[in-house]
Short mmCIF file of C-alpha atoms and ligand atoms in Angstrom, two decimals:
data_model
loop_
_atom_site.label_atom_id
_atom_site.label_comp_id
_atom_site.label_asym_id
_atom_site.label_seq_id
_atom_site.Cartn_x
_atom_site.Cartn_y
_atom_site.Cartn_z
CA MET A 23 -28.96 27.78 -55.68
CA ASP A 24 -27.38 25.04 -57.57
CA THR A 25 -26.33 22.20 -55.36
CA LYS A 26 -23.25 20.09 -56.76
CA ILE A 27 -23.67 16.47 -55.71
CA ALA A 28 -20.82 14.11 -55.59
CA ILE A 29 -20.83 10.37 -54.47
CA LEU A 30 -17.48 9.01 -53.01
CA ASP A 31 -16.27 5.69 -52.51
CA GLU A 32 -15.30 5.44 -48.90
CA ASN A 33 -12.65 2.92 -49.49
CA ASN A 34 -11.07 4.74 -52.34
CA ILE A 35 -11.55 8.52 -51.61
CA ASP A 36 -11.06 11.07 -54.50
CA GLU A 37 -9.27 13.80 -52.81
CA ASN A 38 -9.78 16.20 -55.63
CA ILE A 39 -13.44 16.29 -55.13
CA ILE A 40 -13.13 16.77 -51.22
CA ASN A 41 -10.54 19.54 -52.07
CA GLU A 42 -13.25 21.25 -54.24
CA ALA A 43 -15.76 21.00 -51.31
CA GLY A 44 -12.98 22.38 -48.93
CA ILE A 45 -12.65 25.40 -51.00
CA VAL A 46 -16.42 25.89 -50.71
CA ILE A 47 -15.94 25.83 -46.98
CA ALA A 48 -12.94 28.13 -46.93
CA GLU A 49 -14.93 30.68 -49.04
CA GLY A 50 -17.81 30.76 -46.65
CA GLY A 51 -20.31 28.20 -48.30
CA LEU A 52 -22.12 25.21 -46.96
CA VAL A 53 -21.11 21.44 -47.59
CA VAL A 54 -23.01 18.42 -46.56
CA PHE A 55 -20.74 15.63 -45.64
CA PRO A 56 -20.82 12.00 -44.17
CA THR A 57 -19.59 11.28 -40.68
CA GLU A 58 -19.91 8.02 -38.80
CA THR A 59 -22.78 9.21 -36.68
CA VAL A 60 -25.16 10.98 -39.22
CA TYR A 61 -24.55 13.21 -42.09
CA GLY A 62 -23.51 16.89 -41.23
CA LEU A 63 -24.26 20.28 -42.80
CA GLY A 64 -20.91 22.22 -42.52
CA ALA A 65 -19.54 25.62 -42.54
CA ASN A 66 -16.36 27.33 -41.43
CA ALA A 67 -16.84 27.49 -37.65
CA LEU A 68 -14.76 30.59 -37.24
CA ASP A 69 -16.73 32.60 -39.98
CA GLU A 70 -19.88 34.14 -38.40
CA ILE A 71 -21.59 34.78 -41.81
CA ALA A 72 -20.89 31.32 -42.93
CA VAL A 73 -22.27 29.90 -39.82
CA GLU A 74 -25.43 32.05 -39.96
CA LYS A 75 -26.26 30.19 -43.37
CA ILE A 76 -26.43 26.97 -41.47
CA PHE A 77 -29.19 28.21 -39.26
CA LYS A 78 -31.00 29.53 -42.26
CA ALA A 79 -30.74 26.53 -44.36
CA LYS A 80 -32.01 24.30 -41.56
CA GLY A 81 -34.47 26.56 -40.16
CA ARG A 82 -32.64 26.01 -36.85
CA PRO A 83 -33.60 28.02 -33.70
CA GLN A 84 -30.93 30.65 -32.97
CA ASP A 85 -30.40 29.47 -29.48
CA ASN A 86 -29.20 26.15 -30.36
CA PRO A 87 -25.34 25.87 -30.54
CA LEU A 88 -23.31 23.97 -33.10
CA ILE A 89 -20.67 21.22 -32.67
CA VAL A 90 -17.21 22.13 -34.02
CA HIS A 91 -15.50 19.41 -35.86
CA VAL A 92 -11.65 19.16 -35.86
CA ALA A 93 -9.13 16.84 -37.60
CA ASN A 94 -6.40 16.95 -34.97
CA PHE A 95 -5.89 16.95 -31.27
CA ASN A 96 -4.57 20.43 -31.12
CA ILE A 97 -7.81 22.29 -29.93
CA GLU A 98 -6.11 24.49 -27.44
CA PRO A 99 -6.74 27.60 -29.60
CA LEU A 100 -10.48 27.04 -29.57
CA VAL A 101 -10.90 26.49 -25.85
CA LYS A 102 -10.01 28.16 -22.47
CA GLU A 103 -8.40 24.94 -21.11
CA VAL A 104 -8.41 21.24 -21.70
CA PRO A 105 -9.17 19.45 -18.23
CA HIS A 106 -6.98 16.37 -17.69
CA ILE A 107 -10.07 14.16 -17.67
CA ALA A 108 -11.26 15.42 -20.99
CA ARG A 109 -7.85 14.78 -22.41
CA GLU A 110 -8.27 11.08 -21.33
CA ILE A 111 -11.50 10.83 -23.10
CA MET A 112 -10.12 12.33 -26.31
CA THR A 113 -7.02 9.85 -26.26
CA ARG A 114 -9.50 6.92 -25.60
CA PHE A 115 -12.46 7.83 -28.01
CA TRP A 116 -11.31 10.35 -30.64
CA PRO A 117 -11.53 10.04 -33.53
CA GLY A 118 -15.06 8.85 -32.89
CA PRO A 119 -18.68 9.54 -31.97
CA ILE A 120 -18.22 11.60 -28.95
CA THR A 121 -18.44 15.55 -28.49
CA LEU A 122 -16.91 17.34 -25.52
CA ILE A 123 -18.06 20.75 -24.14
CA PHE A 124 -15.33 23.19 -23.09
CA ASN A 125 -15.16 26.71 -22.10
CA LYS A 126 -14.65 28.52 -25.46
CA SER A 127 -11.94 30.92 -26.55
CA ASP A 128 -12.62 34.13 -28.32
CA LEU A 129 -11.84 32.57 -31.63
CA ILE A 130 -15.24 30.82 -31.48
CA PRO A 131 -17.90 33.37 -32.65
CA GLU A 132 -21.10 33.88 -30.72
CA THR A 133 -23.23 32.55 -33.62
CA THR A 134 -21.54 29.12 -33.43
CA SER A 135 -21.99 28.84 -29.73
CA ALA A 136 -25.31 30.47 -29.82
CA GLY A 137 -24.30 32.89 -27.27
CA LEU A 138 -22.96 30.35 -24.66
CA ASN A 139 -19.57 30.62 -23.26
CA THR A 140 -18.82 27.03 -24.10
CA VAL A 141 -18.24 25.12 -27.17
CA GLY A 142 -18.69 21.45 -28.13
CA ILE A 143 -15.79 19.78 -29.97
CA ARG A 144 -15.64 16.57 -31.89
CA MET A 145 -13.19 14.63 -34.10
CA PRO A 146 -15.09 12.38 -36.33
CA SER A 147 -13.57 9.06 -37.41
CA ASN A 148 -15.15 9.20 -41.12
CA LEU A 149 -12.18 9.85 -43.32
CA ILE A 150 -14.22 11.79 -45.76
CA ALA A 151 -15.13 14.20 -42.80
CA ARG A 152 -11.49 14.41 -41.73
CA LYS A 153 -10.08 15.00 -44.93
CA LEU A 154 -12.62 17.81 -45.66
CA ILE A 155 -11.73 19.54 -42.40
CA GLU A 156 -7.93 19.26 -43.29
CA LEU A 157 -8.45 20.53 -46.90
CA ALA A 158 -10.82 23.46 -45.73
CA ASN A 159 -7.96 24.23 -43.34
CA THR A 160 -10.45 25.37 -40.62
CA PRO A 161 -12.58 23.75 -38.09
CA ILE A 162 -16.14 23.03 -39.29
CA ALA A 163 -19.27 23.69 -37.38
CA ALA A 164 -21.95 21.13 -38.41
CA PRO A 165 -25.21 20.26 -37.09
CA SER A 166 -27.03 17.09 -38.44
CA ALA A 167 -27.79 17.65 -42.09
CA ASN A 168 -31.77 17.67 -41.77
CA ILE A 169 -34.36 20.34 -41.73
CA SER A 170 -34.78 21.23 -37.97
CA GLY A 171 -37.14 18.74 -36.28
CA ARG A 172 -36.75 15.91 -38.70
CA PRO A 173 -35.01 12.60 -38.13
CA SER A 174 -31.22 13.07 -38.76
CA PRO A 175 -30.08 11.80 -42.16
CA THR A 176 -28.02 8.60 -42.15
CA ASP A 177 -27.77 8.34 -46.06
CA VAL A 178 -26.99 10.76 -48.85
CA GLU A 179 -30.61 10.46 -50.35
CA SER A 180 -32.10 11.93 -47.11
CA CYS A 181 -29.76 14.92 -47.31
CA VAL A 182 -30.59 15.60 -50.93
CA GLN A 183 -34.40 15.49 -49.95
CA ASP A 184 -34.00 17.98 -47.09
CA LEU A 185 -31.25 20.29 -48.32
CA SER A 186 -30.89 20.35 -52.00
CA GLY A 187 -31.00 23.85 -53.53
CA LYS A 188 -30.05 25.13 -50.02
CA VAL A 189 -26.31 24.33 -49.83
CA GLU A 190 -23.39 24.62 -52.41
CA TYR A 191 -22.13 21.10 -52.19
CA ILE A 192 -23.43 17.64 -51.11
CA LEU A 193 -20.72 15.13 -50.51
CA GLY A 194 -22.21 11.41 -50.33
CA GLY A 195 -20.48 8.42 -48.82
CA ASP A 196 -21.84 5.20 -47.16
CA LYS A 197 -24.71 4.79 -44.93
CA SER A 198 -23.67 6.11 -41.45
CA GLU A 199 -21.94 3.52 -39.38
CA VAL A 200 -23.45 4.52 -36.02
CA GLY A 201 -26.79 6.06 -37.11
CA LEU A 202 -27.37 8.17 -33.96
CA GLU A 203 -25.72 11.55 -33.33
CA SER A 204 -22.55 11.70 -30.99
CA THR A 205 -22.59 11.44 -27.27
CA ILE A 206 -22.20 14.76 -25.77
CA VAL A 207 -20.18 15.06 -22.45
CA ASP A 208 -19.95 18.41 -20.58
CA CYS A 209 -16.36 18.70 -19.35
CA THR A 210 -16.84 22.01 -17.61
CA CYS A 211 -18.11 20.37 -14.54
CA THR A 212 -17.12 17.71 -11.88
CA PRO A 213 -18.16 14.91 -12.13
CA LEU A 214 -18.70 15.00 -15.81
CA CYS A 215 -22.30 14.98 -17.23
CA ILE A 216 -23.72 13.28 -20.27
CA LEU A 217 -25.91 15.76 -22.13
CA ARG A 218 -26.86 13.47 -25.11
CA PRO A 219 -26.48 9.58 -25.01
CA GLY A 220 -24.76 8.12 -28.01
CA ALA A 221 -22.63 5.16 -29.23
CA ILE A 222 -20.10 5.87 -26.60
CA THR A 223 -22.08 4.63 -23.66
CA ILE A 224 -22.23 5.65 -19.90
CA GLU A 225 -20.77 2.24 -19.19
CA MET A 226 -17.78 3.02 -21.30
CA LEU A 227 -17.21 6.59 -19.78
CA ARG A 228 -17.44 5.13 -16.23
CA GLU A 229 -14.25 3.61 -16.78
CA ILE A 230 -12.69 7.05 -16.89
CA ASP A 231 -15.00 8.91 -14.48
CA LYS A 232 -16.85 6.55 -12.25
CA ASP A 233 -19.07 9.38 -11.10
CA ILE A 234 -20.24 10.58 -14.49
CA TYR A 235 -24.08 10.88 -14.72
CA VAL A 236 -26.73 11.43 -17.26
CA ASP A 237 -28.54 14.94 -17.39
CA LYS A 238 -31.77 14.37 -15.53
CA SER A 239 -33.70 16.12 -18.18
CA ILE A 240 -32.68 13.68 -20.85
CA MET A 241 -34.70 10.66 -20.55
CA GLY A 242 -37.86 12.12 -18.96
CA LYS A 243 -40.91 14.18 -20.23
CA PRO A 244 -40.27 17.94 -20.40
CA ASN A 245 -41.91 19.92 -17.58
CA GLU A 246 -41.72 23.34 -15.81
CA ASP A 247 -38.27 22.36 -14.35
CA PHE A 248 -36.86 20.88 -17.50
CA LYS A 249 -33.90 22.84 -18.58
CA PRO A 250 -31.61 20.54 -20.54
CA LYS A 251 -28.05 21.74 -20.48
CA ALA A 252 -27.89 21.12 -24.33
CA PRO A 253 -30.33 23.59 -25.74
CA GLY A 254 -31.13 21.38 -28.60
CA MET A 255 -32.61 18.59 -26.34
CA LYS A 256 -35.58 20.62 -25.51
CA TYR A 257 -36.94 20.88 -28.93
CA ARG A 258 -39.42 18.33 -30.48
CA HIS A 259 -37.01 16.22 -32.61
CA TYR A 260 -36.44 13.35 -34.82
CA ALA A 261 -40.07 13.44 -35.53
CA PRO A 262 -41.71 11.86 -38.75
CA LYS A 263 -44.83 13.74 -40.06
CA SER A 264 -47.21 11.42 -38.34
CA PRO A 265 -47.35 11.05 -34.40
CA VAL A 266 -45.44 8.18 -32.69
CA LYS A 267 -46.43 6.23 -29.61
CA ILE A 268 -44.10 3.81 -27.88
CA VAL A 269 -45.55 0.74 -26.43
CA CYS A 270 -43.19 -0.18 -23.38
CA GLY A 271 -42.92 -3.57 -21.37
CA ASP A 272 -42.73 -7.14 -21.73
CA LEU A 273 -42.35 -8.00 -25.28
CA GLU A 274 -45.17 -10.40 -25.56
CA LYS A 275 -47.61 -7.86 -23.94
CA THR A 276 -46.23 -5.21 -26.23
CA VAL A 277 -47.07 -7.27 -29.33
CA ALA A 278 -50.61 -7.97 -27.87
CA LYS A 279 -51.24 -4.28 -27.17
CA ILE A 280 -50.14 -3.12 -30.56
CA ASN A 281 -52.41 -5.80 -32.23
CA GLU A 282 -55.36 -4.72 -29.98
CA ILE A 283 -54.81 -1.06 -31.14
CA VAL A 284 -54.45 -2.17 -34.78
CA GLN A 285 -57.60 -4.25 -34.52
CA ASN A 286 -59.75 -1.54 -32.70
CA ASN A 287 -58.41 1.10 -35.07
CA ILE A 288 -60.62 3.98 -33.96
CA GLY A 289 -60.90 6.38 -36.87
CA ASN A 290 -59.89 3.81 -39.50
CA LYS A 291 -56.28 4.99 -39.49
CA LYS A 292 -53.28 3.87 -41.60
CA ILE A 293 -51.06 2.57 -39.00
CA GLY A 294 -47.26 1.90 -39.21
CA ILE A 295 -45.53 -0.57 -36.78
CA ILE A 296 -41.79 -0.30 -35.77
CA ALA A 297 -41.00 -3.98 -34.95
CA THR A 298 -37.96 -6.20 -34.67
CA GLU A 299 -36.97 -9.45 -36.34
CA GLU A 300 -37.99 -11.34 -33.39
CA THR A 301 -41.62 -9.83 -33.61
CA LYS A 302 -42.31 -8.83 -37.03
CA ASN A 303 -44.47 -11.83 -38.13
CA ASN A 304 -46.70 -11.55 -34.98
CA TYR A 305 -48.50 -8.54 -36.09
CA HIS A 306 -52.03 -8.96 -37.64
CA GLY A 307 -52.31 -5.72 -39.77
CA GLY A 308 -50.69 -2.37 -40.22
CA THR A 309 -47.47 -1.72 -42.12
CA VAL A 310 -44.76 -3.43 -40.31
CA ILE A 311 -41.05 -2.34 -40.61
CA SER A 312 -38.31 -4.17 -38.71
CA LEU A 313 -35.29 -2.29 -37.18
CA GLY A 314 -33.35 -5.48 -37.15
CA SER A 315 -32.62 -8.15 -34.41
CA ARG A 316 -32.96 -7.26 -30.74
CA LYS A 317 -29.75 -9.24 -30.42
CA ASN A 318 -27.75 -6.58 -32.27
CA LEU A 319 -28.79 -3.08 -30.85
CA ASP A 320 -25.94 -1.44 -32.72
CA ASN A 321 -27.75 -2.39 -35.92
CA VAL A 322 -31.19 -1.25 -34.34
CA ALA A 323 -29.51 2.13 -33.64
CA ARG A 324 -28.11 2.38 -37.32
CA ASN A 325 -31.50 1.64 -38.73
CA LEU A 326 -33.70 3.85 -36.49
CA PHE A 327 -33.81 7.25 -38.39
CA GLU A 328 -33.92 5.53 -41.77
CA VAL A 329 -37.09 3.69 -40.59
CA LEU A 330 -38.69 6.85 -38.99
CA ARG A 331 -38.13 8.53 -42.36
CA SER A 332 -39.44 5.70 -44.32
CA PHE A 333 -42.85 5.95 -42.61
CA ASP A 334 -42.96 9.49 -44.12
CA ASP A 335 -42.67 8.16 -47.70
CA ILE A 336 -45.50 5.70 -47.24
CA ASP A 337 -47.88 8.33 -45.50
CA VAL A 338 -49.17 6.68 -42.34
CA ASP A 339 -51.38 8.35 -39.79
CA LEU A 340 -50.06 6.87 -36.58
CA ILE A 341 -46.77 4.88 -35.67
CA LEU A 342 -46.61 2.50 -32.95
CA SER A 343 -43.05 1.40 -31.79
CA GLU A 344 -41.68 -1.14 -29.79
CA ALA A 345 -39.39 -0.31 -26.93
CA PHE A 346 -35.83 -1.31 -26.00
CA GLU A 347 -34.11 -1.97 -22.71
CA GLU A 348 -32.23 1.29 -21.50
CA LYS A 349 -28.78 -0.21 -21.20
CA GLY A 350 -25.57 0.33 -23.30
CA ILE A 351 -26.70 1.97 -26.71
CA GLY A 352 -30.32 1.14 -25.74
CA VAL A 353 -30.27 4.54 -23.75
CA ALA A 354 -29.40 6.36 -26.82
CA ILE A 355 -31.95 4.56 -28.91
CA MET A 356 -34.71 5.11 -26.33
CA ASN A 357 -33.73 8.74 -26.07
CA ARG A 358 -34.25 9.33 -29.76
CA LEU A 359 -37.48 7.18 -29.76
CA LYS A 360 -39.06 9.11 -26.82
CA LYS A 361 -38.26 12.43 -28.39
CA SER A 362 -39.81 11.46 -31.75
CA ALA A 363 -42.90 10.35 -29.73
CA GLY A 364 -43.11 13.61 -27.74
CA PHE A 365 -42.87 11.10 -24.64
CA ASP A 366 -46.14 9.64 -25.65
CA ILE A 367 -45.74 6.01 -24.03
CA ILE A 368 -48.12 3.40 -23.20
CA TYR A 369 -46.78 1.09 -20.47
CA VAL A 370 -48.05 -2.62 -20.62
O1 TXA B 410 -22.92 13.33 -34.16
C1 TXA B 410 -23.12 14.44 -34.20
O2 TXA B 410 -22.73 15.07 -33.14
C2 TXA B 410 -23.72 15.31 -35.52
C3 TXA B 410 -22.52 15.11 -36.58
C4 TXA B 410 -22.94 15.89 -37.85
O3 TXA B 410 -21.27 15.27 -36.04
N1 TXA B 410 -23.90 16.59 -35.10
C5 TXA B 410 -25.05 16.85 -34.39
O4 TXA B 410 -25.37 18.29 -34.37
O5 TXA B 410 -25.83 16.06 -33.98
P1 TXA B 410 -26.66 18.76 -33.85
O6 TXA B 410 -26.56 20.37 -34.00
O7 TXA B 410 -27.75 18.08 -34.65
O8 TXA B 410 -26.80 18.66 -32.39
C6 TXA B 410 -26.00 19.15 -31.50
C7 TXA B 410 -26.49 19.12 -30.11
C8 TXA B 410 -27.43 20.12 -29.76
O9 TXA B 410 -28.42 19.56 -28.98
C9 TXA B 410 -27.06 21.34 -29.08
O10 TXA B 410 -27.86 21.97 -28.42
C10 TXA B 410 -25.84 20.65 -28.52
O11 TXA B 410 -25.33 19.55 -29.40
N2 TXA B 410 -24.65 21.55 -28.09
C11 TXA B 410 -23.79 22.09 -29.01
N3 TXA B 410 -22.94 22.97 -28.47
C12 TXA B 410 -23.24 22.87 -27.08
C13 TXA B 410 -22.79 23.54 -25.89
N4 TXA B 410 -21.68 24.33 -25.98
N5 TXA B 410 -23.42 23.27 -24.69
C14 TXA B 410 -24.42 22.42 -24.55
N6 TXA B 410 -24.91 21.76 -25.65
C15 TXA B 410 -24.38 22.04 -26.94
MG1 MG B 411 -29.57 17.68 -35.14
#
């Protein structure tokens, strides 16, 4: 399939181009578009046949439901009810990087919800995304625009790499502002439960529901009892081609441990190191890439997937990564890092 690619200036959006892409969605095609979290691969959420194409293009497991993106607060037709507390979260954080899970109405096809009777809904803040939804005149189902299992794309080049030839249209914008996928909150239970950590942190959500908690299966290694409520969280994910190991603990000891592994280098491997501004000059070997300063974790989050992907381009055999404190957006950063490492962690 020929893929049309258009790069838009986010400060001066060309609505004619978005309208063209909107028609593709309305006619049952696939469009890649920017959001503030990561790029999305969109189709008409209410059109079963269109949604099936998303699963095919990504190689996505059939049991993994899609998030439905909307451009206004009138979500009543899509859901059974909007609990009062969910309305409060929407008022505070929408448009923005948070998805809420509701009991779904019959308008949402089984393919979109992967057979569940719930649906995740999010109103993105990115203006191209919202304009696309408006002009397509339908809610848009959109997973991250990567081949299943790979790190989510935070720039248009990564989307082209993964999906060119598999979609009708790729709309490009700026590098994603947040860089990690939306926080997911299950609003069908009391207290509320966080199914995936993101830029809207547990600390922020506690101001609305003081009892909100993080689904236990999220931060730990999968085991027999591991049954995450977000089906997608059980899959190996965010993974570059080479294995990732996280070194976790005191920063000086972390650097020493990584240097020791690089020096011993059993099997003469090509080693990549995920470092930070504070440590990047302290390594004596390996290919070092910095995520940015530890003083700005928002920026670390923004760079994480891009850095994971860039190790694929330079073809290393092993990636060693520093860890981050699991506080604020650090929870989301560590969640993605641990999953990319398959929970392979060395504690120092
Ligand atoms: O930031 C984001 O959410 C991005 C952008 C494009 O909006 N989208 C995204 O979609 O990350 P995806 O498909 O890559 O991740 C969606 C996650 C999966 O883990 C899925 O299992 C979970 O959301 N999910 C979707 N619907 C759900 C539901 N009804 N119940 C529980 N989990 C759900
Ligand atoms: Mg994804």
